[in-house]
Amino acid sequence: MLRWLIGGGREPQGLAEKSSVQTIGEEQIQNPYTELLVLKGHQDIVRFLVQIDDCRFASAGDDGIVFLWNAQTGEKLLELHGHTHKITAITSFSSSDASEEKNHFILTASADRTVIVWDCTSGRQVRKVSCFHSTVKCLTVLRRLDVWLSGGSDLCVWNQKLDLLCKTSHLTDAGISALVELPKNCVAAAVGKELIIFRLIASNDESEGWNVLEVKRLVDHQDNILSLVSVNDLTFVTGSYVGELIVWDALDWTKQAYECNFWDSSVHPDVQPEIKLSQSPNETPVQHLTCDEECVFAAVGKGIYVYNLQMKHVIACQRTAHDSSVLHIEKLPNRQLISCSEDGSVRIWELREKQQLPAEPVPTGFFSMWGFGRANKQANQAAKKMQENTPVYILELVGDLIGHSSAVQMFLYFGELGLATCSADHLIILWKDGERESRLRSLTLFQKLAQNDDLQLKF
């Protein structure tokens, strides 16, 4: 077991100026992840982590192997072999049998053009399908309909027994890269720069016949769509390779908002105006999106942006949150964000309301004597009122997790059990709250001594 502590000191001033990436200092709150477990087993890049239940998760990547782990102890539970090439997509689902006991399964797709359903208790293959004409790039379970979808050069609809219910005709050679569930039995599929809306229709008779119909194509993005996220039954959001973010109505698929200039300097006068992100496409892909009911959190290039859905603009950002591209971002319950990057780092941020300076008084002088300053006075009062009513937020760095030696692909948050990260260095790391783990070990030892009558209390 390795242990680490966040260093409290800053770099010398001369070195700090070479990088615009924020560093954590003694005056900031230090994150609790001061103990880590390194989980070994994979022989290549680990790209995916998927949660199975409260304390189990699966990992997969370019070696084609799936591992199941205990998030509490770090124990390797199962090692699943069945794919011959790298794994391209993974998801989990559960079903209840006659005894109402939940059975947990995972679906894995591979570049070997197969999809396998695995039983998470026994590790056995429930079924393997190898009828695909191209690699399956995404998997989505539609819990409302009790079916799941595979996306590649076509869209396939399956029941949980892996019986093919229906599929579309061949779409493009590039295929579907991402899927998101929408209301009214619809799904949105990212196919290059297009967003295709499909509707699933069940047969009216007693047969298990299904149809999947293309109902609309949305061509508002200027480049390939990289990320999709469903906010609620009314809204979903997409992000593209050139830094575009589009907010969509989930019922009629109309565009509600479009963002390409990710900072409004009129709302944040202390921030330099931002050039359009689409001018540097290699630096500004919207790599990942997550959300809560109020905001969308976007990993854009090296930065993190918080977009308020009601205000329809960015309320906080860190343009250089990491030294390299941010690959994954998640919102935590306590107004915190976690991000990971190609630079090998994992960082914790806290969204805080910024203390605003009082508005400057309206100047008086020669022009105001003759009434020329009246319009200016009204404008200043309107600006002052707007400034007072619009809260300004900042993203403050409160934790810097250093443990991986290569790009951190993604992570899973397990609450009190900590954080799991996976990386191109072939490793998975479990990050733990050191103080909490120490208390638990002390409590366990105390209980063990009490059971063995080795604990003698002296009065």
mmCIF file with all atom_site columns, N, CA, C and O in Angstrom, residues 51 91-95 105 140-148 160 181:
data_model
loop_
_atom_site.group_PDB
_atom_site.id
_atom_site.type_symbol
_atom_site.label_atom_id
_atom_site.label_alt_id
_atom_site.label_comp_id
_atom_site.label_asym_id
_atom_site.label_entity_id
_atom_site.label_seq_id
_atom_site.pdbx_PDB_ins_code
_atom_site.Cartn_x
_atom_site.Cartn_y
_atom_site.Cartn_z
_atom_site.occupancy
_atom_site.B_iso_or_equiv
_atom_site.pdbx_formal_charge
_atom_site.auth_seq_id
_atom_site.auth_comp_id
_atom_site.auth_asym_id
_atom_site.auth_atom_id
_atom_site.pdbx_PDB_model_num
ATOM 1  N N  . GLN A 1 51  ? -19.719 1.048   -12.744 1.00 0.00 ? 51  GLN A N  1
ATOM 2  C CA . GLN A 1 51  ? -20.180 0.634   -11.421 1.00 0.00 ? 51  GLN A CA 1
ATOM 3  C C  . GLN A 1 51  ? -21.233 -0.456  -11.553 1.00 0.00 ? 51  GLN A C  1
ATOM 4  O O  . GLN A 1 51  ? -22.150 -0.365  -12.372 1.00 0.00 ? 51  GLN A O  1
ATOM 5  N N  . THR A 1 91  ? -21.208 -1.342  -20.357 1.00 0.00 ? 91  THR A N  1
ATOM 6  C CA . THR A 1 91  ? -22.267 -0.800  -19.527 1.00 0.00 ? 91  THR A CA 1
ATOM 7  C C  . THR A 1 91  ? -22.779 -1.898  -18.615 1.00 0.00 ? 91  THR A C  1
ATOM 8  O O  . THR A 1 91  ? -22.496 -3.086  -18.830 1.00 0.00 ? 91  THR A O  1
ATOM 9  N N  . SER A 1 92  ? -23.521 -1.523  -17.591 1.00 0.00 ? 92  SER A N  1
ATOM 10 C CA . SER A 1 92  ? -24.045 -2.495  -16.627 1.00 0.00 ? 92  SER A CA 1
ATOM 11 C C  . SER A 1 92  ? -25.561 -2.388  -16.574 1.00 0.00 ? 92  SER A C  1
ATOM 12 O O  . SER A 1 92  ? -26.138 -1.358  -16.913 1.00 0.00 ? 92  SER A O  1
ATOM 13 N N  . PHE A 1 93  ? -26.201 -3.468  -16.146 1.00 0.00 ? 93  PHE A N  1
ATOM 14 C CA . PHE A 1 93  ? -27.644 -3.447  -15.916 1.00 0.00 ? 93  PHE A CA 1
ATOM 15 C C  . PHE A 1 93  ? -27.989 -4.536  -14.918 1.00 0.00 ? 93  PHE A C  1
ATOM 16 O O  . PHE A 1 93  ? -27.185 -5.438  -14.650 1.00 0.00 ? 93  PHE A O  1
ATOM 17 N N  . SER A 1 94  ? -29.155 -4.453  -14.352 1.00 0.00 ? 94  SER A N  1
ATOM 18 C CA . SER A 1 94  ? -29.608 -5.439  -13.371 1.00 0.00 ? 94  SER A CA 1
ATOM 19 C C  . SER A 1 94  ? -31.026 -5.861  -13.697 1.00 0.00 ? 94  SER A C  1
ATOM 20 O O  . SER A 1 94  ? -31.787 -5.117  -14.321 1.00 0.00 ? 94  SER A O  1
ATOM 21 N N  . SER A 1 95  ? -31.369 -7.075  -13.281 1.00 0.00 ? 95  SER A N  1
ATOM 22 C CA . SER A 1 95  ? -32.725 -7.586  -13.478 1.00 0.00 ? 95  SER A CA 1
ATOM 23 C C  . SER A 1 95  ? -33.111 -8.396  -12.255 1.00 0.00 ? 95  SER A C  1
ATOM 24 O O  . SER A 1 95  ? -32.252 -8.958  -11.561 1.00 0.00 ? 95  SER A O  1
ATOM 25 N N  . PHE A 1 105 ? -25.463 -7.694  -14.277 1.00 0.00 ? 105 PHE A N  1
ATOM 26 C CA . PHE A 1 105 ? -24.781 -8.107  -15.498 1.00 0.00 ? 105 PHE A CA 1
ATOM 27 C C  . PHE A 1 105 ? -24.000 -6.920  -16.066 1.00 0.00 ? 105 PHE A C  1
ATOM 28 O O  . PHE A 1 105 ? -24.293 -5.762  -15.754 1.00 0.00 ? 105 PHE A O  1
ATOM 29 N N  . THR A 1 140 ? -26.115 1.203   -24.752 1.00 0.00 ? 140 THR A N  1
ATOM 30 C CA . THR A 1 140 ? -27.025 1.937   -23.876 1.00 0.00 ? 140 THR A CA 1
ATOM 31 C C  . THR A 1 140 ? -28.193 1.038   -23.487 1.00 0.00 ? 140 THR A C  1
ATOM 32 O O  . THR A 1 140 ? -28.798 0.394   -24.351 1.00 0.00 ? 140 THR A O  1
ATOM 33 N N  . VAL A 1 141 ? -28.493 1.008   -22.188 1.00 0.00 ? 141 VAL A N  1
ATOM 34 C CA . VAL A 1 141 ? -29.640 0.253   -21.685 1.00 0.00 ? 141 VAL A CA 1
ATOM 35 C C  . VAL A 1 141 ? -30.816 1.214   -21.524 1.00 0.00 ? 141 VAL A C  1
ATOM 36 O O  . VAL A 1 141 ? -30.697 2.250   -20.863 1.00 0.00 ? 141 VAL A O  1
ATOM 37 N N  . LEU A 1 142 ? -31.945 0.903   -22.159 1.00 0.00 ? 142 LEU A N  1
ATOM 38 C CA . LEU A 1 142 ? -33.174 1.689   -22.010 1.00 0.00 ? 142 LEU A CA 1
ATOM 39 C C  . LEU A 1 142 ? -34.046 1.003   -20.968 1.00 0.00 ? 142 LEU A C  1
ATOM 40 O O  . LEU A 1 142 ? -34.767 0.044   -21.267 1.00 0.00 ? 142 LEU A O  1
ATOM 41 N N  . ARG A 1 143 ? -33.966 1.483   -19.743 1.00 0.00 ? 143 ARG A N  1
ATOM 42 C CA . ARG A 1 143 ? -34.645 0.812   -18.635 1.00 0.00 ? 143 ARG A CA 1
ATOM 43 C C  . ARG A 1 143 ? -36.165 0.934   -18.738 1.00 0.00 ? 143 ARG A C  1
ATOM 44 O O  . ARG A 1 143 ? -36.892 0.077   -18.257 1.00 0.00 ? 143 ARG A O  1
ATOM 45 N N  . ARG A 1 144 ? -36.655 1.991   -19.361 1.00 0.00 ? 144 ARG A N  1
ATOM 46 C CA . ARG A 1 144 ? -38.107 2.148   -19.512 1.00 0.00 ? 144 ARG A CA 1
ATOM 47 C C  . ARG A 1 144 ? -38.702 1.032   -20.372 1.00 0.00 ? 144 ARG A C  1
ATOM 48 O O  . ARG A 1 144 ? -39.823 0.579   -20.136 1.00 0.00 ? 144 ARG A O  1
ATOM 49 N N  . LEU A 1 145 ? -37.956 0.629   -21.388 1.00 0.00 ? 145 LEU A N  1
ATOM 50 C CA . LEU A 1 145 ? -38.454 -0.375  -22.326 1.00 0.00 ? 145 LEU A CA 1
ATOM 51 C C  . LEU A 1 145 ? -37.878 -1.756  -22.075 1.00 0.00 ? 145 LEU A C  1
ATOM 52 O O  . LEU A 1 145 ? -38.259 -2.720  -22.743 1.00 0.00 ? 145 LEU A O  1
ATOM 53 N N  . ASP A 1 146 ? -36.928 -1.856  -21.151 1.00 0.00 ? 146 ASP A N  1
ATOM 54 C CA . ASP A 1 146 ? -36.279 -3.129  -20.829 1.00 0.00 ? 146 ASP A CA 1
ATOM 55 C C  . ASP A 1 146 ? -35.574 -3.723  -22.050 1.00 0.00 ? 146 ASP A C  1
ATOM 56 O O  . ASP A 1 146 ? -35.615 -4.930  -22.298 1.00 0.00 ? 146 ASP A O  1
ATOM 57 N N  . VAL A 1 147 ? -34.931 -2.846  -22.816 1.00 0.00 ? 147 VAL A N  1
ATOM 58 C CA . VAL A 1 147 ? -34.121 -3.278  -23.958 1.00 0.00 ? 147 VAL A CA 1
ATOM 59 C C  . VAL A 1 147 ? -32.783 -2.546  -23.890 1.00 0.00 ? 147 VAL A C  1
ATOM 60 O O  . VAL A 1 147 ? -32.611 -1.630  -23.091 1.00 0.00 ? 147 VAL A O  1
ATOM 61 N N  . TRP A 1 148 ? -31.864 -2.973  -24.724 1.00 0.00 ? 148 TRP A N  1
ATOM 62 C CA . TRP A 1 148 ? -30.601 -2.239  -24.820 1.00 0.00 ? 148 TRP A CA 1
ATOM 63 C C  . TRP A 1 148 ? -30.230 -2.069  -26.286 1.00 0.00 ? 148 TRP A C  1
ATOM 64 O O  . TRP A 1 148 ? -30.693 -2.806  -27.158 1.00 0.00 ? 148 TRP A O  1
ATOM 65 N N  . GLN A 1 160 ? -32.957 -8.381  -23.169 1.00 0.00 ? 160 GLN A N  1
ATOM 66 C CA . GLN A 1 160 ? -31.891 -8.715  -22.227 1.00 0.00 ? 160 GLN A CA 1
ATOM 67 C C  . GLN A 1 160 ? -31.334 -10.117 -22.433 1.00 0.00 ? 160 GLN A C  1
ATOM 68 O O  . GLN A 1 160 ? -30.284 -10.453 -21.886 1.00 0.00 ? 160 GLN A O  1
ATOM 69 N N  . GLU A 1 181 ? -30.683 8.412   -24.156 1.00 0.00 ? 181 GLU A N  1
ATOM 70 C CA . GLU A 1 181 ? -32.110 8.116   -24.128 1.00 0.00 ? 181 GLU A CA 1
ATOM 71 C C  . GLU A 1 181 ? -32.914 9.406   -24.008 1.00 0.00 ? 181 GLU A C  1
ATOM 72 O O  . GLU A 1 181 ? -32.568 10.308  -23.251 1.00 0.00 ? 181 GLU A O  1
#
